[in-house]
PDB file of C-alpha atoms in Angstrom:
ATOM      1  CA  MET D   9     112.442  91.124 100.872  1.00 85.00           C
ATOM      2  CA  THR D  10     109.216  89.908  99.250  1.00 89.00           C
ATOM      3  CA  ALA D  11     108.688  91.501  95.841  1.00 91.00           C
ATOM      4  CA  ARG D  12     105.252  91.452  94.201  1.00 93.00           C
ATOM      5  CA  ILE D  13     105.117  92.068  90.464  1.00 93.00           C
ATOM      6  CA  CYS D  14     102.335  94.462  89.455  1.00 94.00           C
ATOM      7  CA  THR D  15     100.605  93.841  86.134  1.00 90.00           C
ATOM      8  CA  LEU D  16      97.525  94.986  84.230  1.00 86.00           C
ATOM      9  CA  ALA D  17      94.196  94.052  85.792  1.00 85.00           C
ATOM     10  CA  GLY D  18      93.103  92.630  82.418  1.00 81.00           C
ATOM     11  CA  HIS D  19      95.597  89.784  82.802  1.00 83.00           C
ATOM     12  CA  PHE D  20      93.549  88.425  85.712  1.00 88.00           C
ATOM     13  CA  MET D  21      90.513  87.947  83.453  1.00 86.00           C
ATOM     14  CA  VAL D  22      92.126  85.301  81.234  1.00 86.00           C
ATOM     15  CA  PRO D  23      91.364  81.733  82.419  1.00 89.00           C
ATOM     16  CA  PHE D  24      94.409  79.608  83.349  1.00 92.00           C
ATOM     17  CA  TYR D  25      96.753  82.550  82.703  1.00 90.00           C
ATOM     18  CA  ARG D  26      95.210  84.180  85.772  1.00 91.00           C
ATOM     19  CA  GLU D  27      96.100  81.154  87.909  1.00 94.00           C
ATOM     20  CA  LEU D  28      99.638  81.138  86.521  1.00 93.00           C
ATOM     21  CA  ILE D  29     100.384  84.767  87.367  1.00 93.00           C
ATOM     22  CA  LEU D  30      98.681  84.476  90.762  1.00 92.00           C
ATOM     23  CA  SER D  31     100.893  81.492  91.578  1.00 93.00           C
ATOM     24  CA  LEU D  32     103.905  83.666  90.747  1.00 91.00           C
ATOM     25  CA  GLY D  33     102.733  86.287  93.242  1.00 90.00           C
ATOM     26  CA  ALA D  34     101.580  88.904  90.738  1.00 94.00           C
ATOM     27  CA  VAL D  35      99.030  91.538  91.735  1.00 94.00           C
ATOM     28  CA  SER D  36      97.014  94.153  89.882  1.00 93.00           C
ATOM     29  CA  ALA D  37      98.869  97.380  89.096  1.00 92.00           C
ATOM     30  CA  SER D  38      95.981  99.388  90.553  1.00 93.00           C
ATOM     31  CA  ALA D  39      96.605 102.066  93.178  1.00 94.00           C
ATOM     32  CA  GLU D  40      94.600  99.994  95.682  1.00 95.00           C
ATOM     33  CA  SER D  41      96.823  96.920  95.256  1.00 94.00           C
ATOM     34  CA  ILE D  42     100.046  98.896  95.457  1.00 95.00           C
ATOM     35  CA  ASN D  43      98.847 100.805  98.536  1.00 94.00           C
ATOM     36  CA  TYR D  44      97.940  97.485 100.155  1.00 93.00           C
ATOM     37  CA  ILE D  45     101.452  96.124  99.593  1.00 93.00           C
ATOM     38  CA  LEU D  46     103.304  99.274 100.619  1.00 92.00           C
ATOM     39  CA  GLY D  47     101.005 100.011 103.552  1.00 88.00           C
ATOM     40  CA  SER D  48     101.407  96.553 105.080  1.00 84.00           C
ATOM     41  CA  LYS D  49     102.509  96.443 108.723  1.00 83.00           C
ATOM     42  CA  GLU D  50     104.892  93.647 107.775  1.00 85.00           C
ATOM     43  CA  LYS D  51     108.298  94.957 106.777  1.00 85.00           C
ATOM     44  CA  GLY D  52     110.257  93.838 103.730  1.00 88.00           C
ATOM     45  CA  LYS D  53     107.576  94.107 101.038  1.00 90.00           C
ATOM     46  CA  ALA D  54     108.157  95.718  97.653  1.00 93.00           C
ATOM     47  CA  ALA D  55     105.955  96.460  94.649  1.00 94.00           C
ATOM     48  CA  VAL D  56     107.679  95.922  91.283  1.00 95.00           C
ATOM     49  CA  LEU D  57     106.052  98.130  88.662  1.00 95.00           C
ATOM     50  CA  MET D  58     106.908  98.400  84.967  1.00 93.00           C
ATOM     51  CA  VAL D  59     106.071 102.077  84.685  1.00 94.00           C
ATOM     52  CA  GLY D  60     105.933 102.184  80.869  1.00 92.00           C
ATOM     53  CA  GLY D  61     103.348  99.414  80.760  1.00 87.00           C
ATOM     54  CA  ALA D  62     101.471  98.508  77.602  1.00 82.00           C
ATOM     55  CA  ALA D  63     102.405 101.732  75.814  1.00 87.00           C
ATOM     56  CA  GLU D  64     106.103 100.968  76.136  1.00 91.00           C
ATOM     57  CA  SER D  65     105.781  97.493  74.627  1.00 88.00           C
ATOM     58  CA  LEU D  66     104.694  99.031  71.315  1.00 89.00           C
ATOM     59  CA  TYR D  67     108.100 100.745  71.044  1.00 90.00           C
ATOM     60  CA  CYS D  68     110.191  97.617  71.725  1.00 90.00           C
ATOM     61  CA  LYS D  69     112.666  96.824  68.967  1.00 92.00           C
ATOM     62  CA  PRO D  70     116.044  95.053  69.154  1.00 93.00           C
ATOM     63  CA  GLY D  71     118.910  97.454  69.770  1.00 92.00           C
ATOM     64  CA  THR D  72     116.673 100.281  70.994  1.00 94.00           C
ATOM     65  CA  TYR D  73     116.051 101.656  74.469  1.00 96.00           C
ATOM     66  CA  ARG D  74     112.889 103.740  74.558  1.00 96.00           C
ATOM     67  CA  ILE D  75     110.889 104.031  77.772  1.00 96.00           C
ATOM     68  CA  VAL D  76     107.579 105.701  78.622  1.00 96.00           C
ATOM     69  CA  LEU D  77     108.052 107.791  81.745  1.00 97.00           C
ATOM     70  CA  LYS D  78     107.481 111.531  81.187  1.00 97.00           C
ATOM     71  CA  LYS D  79     103.754 111.536  81.961  1.00 96.00           C
ATOM     72  CA  ARG D  80     103.764 108.564  84.362  1.00 96.00           C
ATOM     73  CA  LYS D  81     103.614 110.148  87.815  1.00 97.00           C
ATOM     74  CA  GLY D  82     101.062 108.077  89.727  1.00 96.00           C
ATOM     75  CA  PHE D  83     103.759 105.742  91.067  1.00 97.00           C
ATOM     76  CA  VAL D  84     105.618 108.753  92.491  1.00 98.00           C
ATOM     77  CA  LYS D  85     102.505 109.927  94.323  1.00 97.00           C
ATOM     78  CA  LEU D  86     101.952 106.440  95.790  1.00 96.00           C
ATOM     79  CA  ALA D  87     105.571 106.258  96.949  1.00 96.00           C
ATOM     80  CA  LEU D  88     105.338 109.676  98.625  1.00 97.00           C
ATOM     81  CA  LYS D  89     102.069 108.807 100.373  1.00 96.00           C
ATOM     82  CA  ASN D  90     103.539 105.577 101.743  1.00 95.00           C
ATOM     83  CA  GLY D  91     107.027 106.910 102.449  1.00 94.00           C
ATOM     84  CA  THR D  92     108.453 104.052 100.394  1.00 94.00           C
ATOM     85  CA  PRO D  93     111.841 104.523  98.666  1.00 96.00           C
ATOM     86  CA  LEU D  94     111.830 104.444  94.872  1.00 98.00           C
ATOM     87  CA  VAL D  95     114.472 102.101  93.465  1.00 98.00           C
ATOM     88  CA  PRO D  96     115.555 102.689  89.850  1.00 98.00           C
ATOM     89  CA  VAL D  97     115.992  99.398  87.977  1.00 97.00           C
ATOM     90  CA  PHE D  98     116.999  98.878  84.347  1.00 98.00           C
ATOM     91  CA  SER D  99     117.205  95.693  82.252  1.00 97.00           C
ATOM     92  CA  PHE D 100     119.689  95.635  79.386  1.00 97.00           C
ATOM     93  CA  GLY D 101     118.943  93.242  76.522  1.00 96.00           C
ATOM     94  CA  GLU D 102     115.235  92.929  77.236  1.00 95.00           C
ATOM     95  CA  THR D 103     114.284  94.541  73.916  1.00 94.00           C
ATOM     96  CA  ASP D 104     116.513  92.044  72.077  1.00 95.00           C
ATOM     97  CA  LEU D 105     114.429  89.025  73.099  1.00 94.00           C
ATOM     98  CA  TYR D 106     111.802  89.694  70.427  1.00 92.00           C
ATOM     99  CA  ASP D 107     111.362  91.781  67.342  1.00 93.00           C
ATOM    100  CA  GLN D 108     107.848  92.721  66.288  1.00 90.00           C
ATOM    101  CA  VAL D 109     106.020  93.284  63.020  1.00 89.00           C
ATOM    102  CA  ALA D 110     106.837  96.805  61.813  1.00 89.00           C
ATOM    103  CA  ASN D 111     104.359  99.226  63.380  1.00 90.00           C
ATOM    104  CA  PRO D 112     105.542 102.797  62.799  1.00 89.00           C
ATOM    105  CA  GLU D 113     103.387 105.524  64.328  1.00 89.00           C
ATOM    106  CA  GLY D 114     100.544 106.411  61.971  1.00 91.00           C
ATOM    107  CA  SER D 115     100.508 102.989  60.282  1.00 93.00           C
ATOM    108  CA  LEU D 116      97.294 100.962  60.064  1.00 94.00           C
ATOM    109  CA  LEU D 117      98.685  98.310  62.433  1.00 92.00           C
ATOM    110  CA  ARG D 118      99.790 100.888  65.018  1.00 91.00           C
ATOM    111  CA  THR D 119      96.405 102.631  64.848  1.00 92.00           C
ATOM    112  CA  ALA D 120      94.680  99.284  65.492  1.00 93.00           C
ATOM    113  CA  GLN D 121      97.091  98.505  68.353  1.00 91.00           C
ATOM    114  CA  GLU D 122      96.447 101.892  69.968  1.00 91.00           C
ATOM    115  CA  PHE D 123      92.684 101.342  69.637  1.00 92.00           C
ATOM    116  CA  VAL D 124      92.851  97.910  71.305  1.00 90.00           C
ATOM    117  CA  LYS D 125      95.113  99.315  74.043  1.00 86.00           C
ATOM    118  CA  LYS D 126      92.671 102.136  74.743  1.00 87.00           C
ATOM    119  CA  LEU D 127      89.771  99.664  74.816  1.00 86.00           C
ATOM    120  CA  THR D 128      91.345  96.904  76.920  1.00 82.00           C
ATOM    121  CA  GLY D 129      94.498  98.355  78.469  1.00 79.00           C
ATOM    122  CA  ILE D 130      96.515  95.578  76.800  1.00 79.00           C
ATOM    123  CA  ALA D 131      98.891  96.247  73.904  1.00 83.00           C
ATOM    124  CA  PHE D 132      98.428  93.762  71.080  1.00 84.00           C
ATOM    125  CA  CYS D 133     101.987  93.255  69.812  1.00 86.00           C
ATOM    126  CA  VAL D 134     102.862  90.829  67.040  1.00 84.00           C
ATOM    127  CA  PRO D 135     106.100  89.261  68.373  1.00 86.00           C
ATOM    128  CA  LEU D 136     108.762  87.788  66.135  1.00 89.00           C
ATOM    129  CA  GLY D 137     110.902  85.302  68.009  1.00 90.00           C
ATOM    130  CA  ARG D 138     112.402  81.959  67.088  1.00 90.00           C
ATOM    131  CA  GLY D 139     111.078  78.438  66.889  1.00 86.00           C
ATOM    132  CA  ILE D 140     111.981  75.486  69.072  1.00 81.00           C
ATOM    133  CA  MET D 141     113.842  73.621  66.312  1.00 78.00           C
ATOM    134  CA  GLN D 142     114.782  76.600  64.101  1.00 76.00           C
ATOM    135  CA  TYR D 143     115.633  80.285  64.417  1.00 76.00           C
ATOM    136  CA  SER D 144     113.701  81.912  61.593  1.00 76.00           C
ATOM    137  CA  VAL D 145     110.206  82.305  63.066  1.00 79.00           C
ATOM    138  CA  GLY D 146     108.318  81.475  66.240  1.00 85.00           C
ATOM    139  CA  ILE D 147     107.222  82.740  69.633  1.00 86.00           C
ATOM    140  CA  VAL D 148     110.176  81.503  71.685  1.00 91.00           C
ATOM    141  CA  PRO D 149     112.448  84.372  72.865  1.00 92.00           C
ATOM    142  CA  MET D 150     115.762  84.875  71.093  1.00 92.00           C
ATOM    143  CA  ARG D 151     118.831  83.561  72.919  1.00 91.00           C
ATOM    144  CA  LYS D 152     120.044  86.903  74.189  1.00 94.00           C
ATOM    145  CA  PRO D 153     121.323  87.801  77.661  1.00 96.00           C
ATOM    146  CA  VAL D 154     119.249  90.083  79.878  1.00 97.00           C
ATOM    147  CA  THR D 155     121.111  91.886  82.648  1.00 98.00           C
ATOM    148  CA  THR D 156     119.213  93.814  85.310  1.00 97.00           C
ATOM    149  CA  VAL D 157     121.015  96.566  87.196  1.00 98.00           C
ATOM    150  CA  ILE D 158     119.689  98.151  90.375  1.00 98.00           C
ATOM    151  CA  GLY D 159     120.402 101.719  91.400  1.00 98.00           C
ATOM    152  CA  LYS D 160     120.547 103.429  94.759  1.00 97.00           C
ATOM    153  CA  PRO D 161     117.128 103.855  96.451  1.00 97.00           C
ATOM    154  CA  LEU D 162     115.708 107.382  96.442  1.00 98.00           C
ATOM    155  CA  GLU D 163     114.647 108.014 100.019  1.00 97.00           C
ATOM    156  CA  PHE D 164     112.362 110.797 101.255  1.00 96.00           C
ATOM    157  CA  GLU D 165     109.989 111.745 104.049  1.00 95.00           C
ATOM    158  CA  ARG D 166     106.468 110.352 103.969  1.00 95.00           C
ATOM    159  CA  ASN D 167     103.953 112.887 102.655  1.00 97.00           C
ATOM    160  CA  LEU D 168     100.273 111.956 102.983  1.00 96.00           C
ATOM    161  CA  ASP D 169      99.157 114.903 100.857  1.00 97.00           C
ATOM    162  CA  PRO D 170     101.883 115.569  98.263  1.00 97.00           C
ATOM    163  CA  SER D 171     101.556 118.700  96.146  1.00 97.00           C
ATOM    164  CA  ASN D 172     102.122 118.750  92.386  1.00 97.00           C
ATOM    165  CA  GLU D 173     105.497 120.354  93.084  1.00 98.00           C
ATOM    166  CA  ASP D 174     106.469 117.490  95.413  1.00 98.00           C
ATOM    167  CA  ILE D 175     105.484 114.940  92.771  1.00 98.00           C
ATOM    168  CA  GLU D 176     107.281 116.781  89.948  1.00 98.00           C
ATOM    169  CA  LYS D 177     110.461 117.115  92.034  1.00 98.00           C
ATOM    170  CA  LEU D 178     110.648 113.417  92.914  1.00 98.00           C
ATOM    171  CA  HIS D 179     109.699 112.409  89.362  1.00 98.00           C
ATOM    172  CA  ALA D 180     112.597 114.508  88.023  1.00 98.00           C
ATOM    173  CA  GLU D 181     114.963 112.853  90.522  1.00 98.00           C
ATOM    174  CA  PHE D 182     113.764 109.391  89.471  1.00 98.00           C
ATOM    175  CA  THR D 183     114.132 110.233  85.759  1.00 98.00           C
ATOM    176  CA  LYS D 184     117.670 111.469  86.399  1.00 98.00           C
ATOM    177  CA  ALA D 185     118.496 108.317  88.399  1.00 98.00           C
ATOM    178  CA  ILE D 186     117.243 106.015  85.601  1.00 98.00           C
ATOM    179  CA  THR D 187     119.219 107.970  82.988  1.00 98.00           C
ATOM    180  CA  GLU D 188     122.401 107.870  85.080  1.00 98.00           C
ATOM    181  CA  LEU D 189     121.950 104.134  85.726  1.00 98.00           C
ATOM    182  CA  PHE D 190     121.653 103.524  81.970  1.00 98.00           C
ATOM    183  CA  GLU D 191     124.680 105.669  81.124  1.00 97.00           C
ATOM    184  CA  GLU D 192     126.801 104.106  83.871  1.00 98.00           C
ATOM    185  CA  HIS D 193     126.256 100.521  82.705  1.00 98.00           C
ATOM    186  CA  LYS D 194     125.522 100.669  78.968  1.00 97.00           C
ATOM    187  CA  SER D 195     129.166 100.184  77.944  1.00 97.00           C
ATOM    188  CA  LYS D 196     129.174  96.791  79.710  1.00 97.00           C
ATOM    189  CA  TYR D 197     125.990  95.381  78.209  1.00 97.00           C
ATOM    190  CA  ILE D 198     125.346  97.075  74.841  1.00 95.00           C
ATOM    191  CA  GLU D 199     127.336  96.539  71.646  1.00 91.00           C
ATOM    192  CA  ASN D 200     128.207  99.814  69.905  1.00 91.00           C
ATOM    193  CA  HIS D 201     127.024 101.609  73.031  1.00 94.00           C
ATOM    194  CA  GLU D 202     128.412 104.931  71.759  1.00 93.00           C
ATOM    195  CA  ASN D 203     125.545 105.094  69.257  1.00 91.00           C
ATOM    196  CA  ILE D 204     122.783 104.058  71.676  1.00 94.00           C
ATOM    197  CA  GLN D 205     120.847 106.608  73.697  1.00 95.00           C
ATOM    198  CA  LEU D 206     118.057 106.176  76.213  1.00 97.00           C
ATOM    199  CA  VAL D 207     114.946 107.832  74.790  1.00 96.00           C
ATOM    200  CA  ILE D 208     112.365 108.881  77.369  1.00 97.00           C
ATOM    201  CA  GLU D 209     108.836 109.450  76.066  1.00 93.00           C
TER     202      GLU D 209
END
């Protein structure tokens, strides 16, 4: 299986960084790129898409699990058109790698971040990590484990012209699968898991 990570097109406009992500096999998260991967005659290709994207990164805080999914339905339509199974995947501990400068909704910083995101498609987060020789401040990720769990693929018939009902139905199934995956594994990978809920925006 060859997996291609899909990322924002804006990342390919930054010199040197572009070459780095291309060397890692990343592609644009555009519909055209994803269709190209999924529509390939070669078998064993997968598109890895972080559905929440830039919007989700603004919610990241240690100890929280908040994902942006409710209005994200384009990936479902692409999967239906290509007849490609949707595989729910969840990473525990990812939000613990960095904190970020407080940016509650309505704050001046959050307003500026939303403006930049709308303008460029890239969320301007102010990460708080650790340093190389000390742990108080820096851009190096915290030393926290990240565990990725993979759910059962959602399989369906190919539909070249999916209706809104078809899309809504599969989206609901995917949302349920992600929620069940989280609930099934959270006790293994989250401290005080009884108090932690998956919030879906």
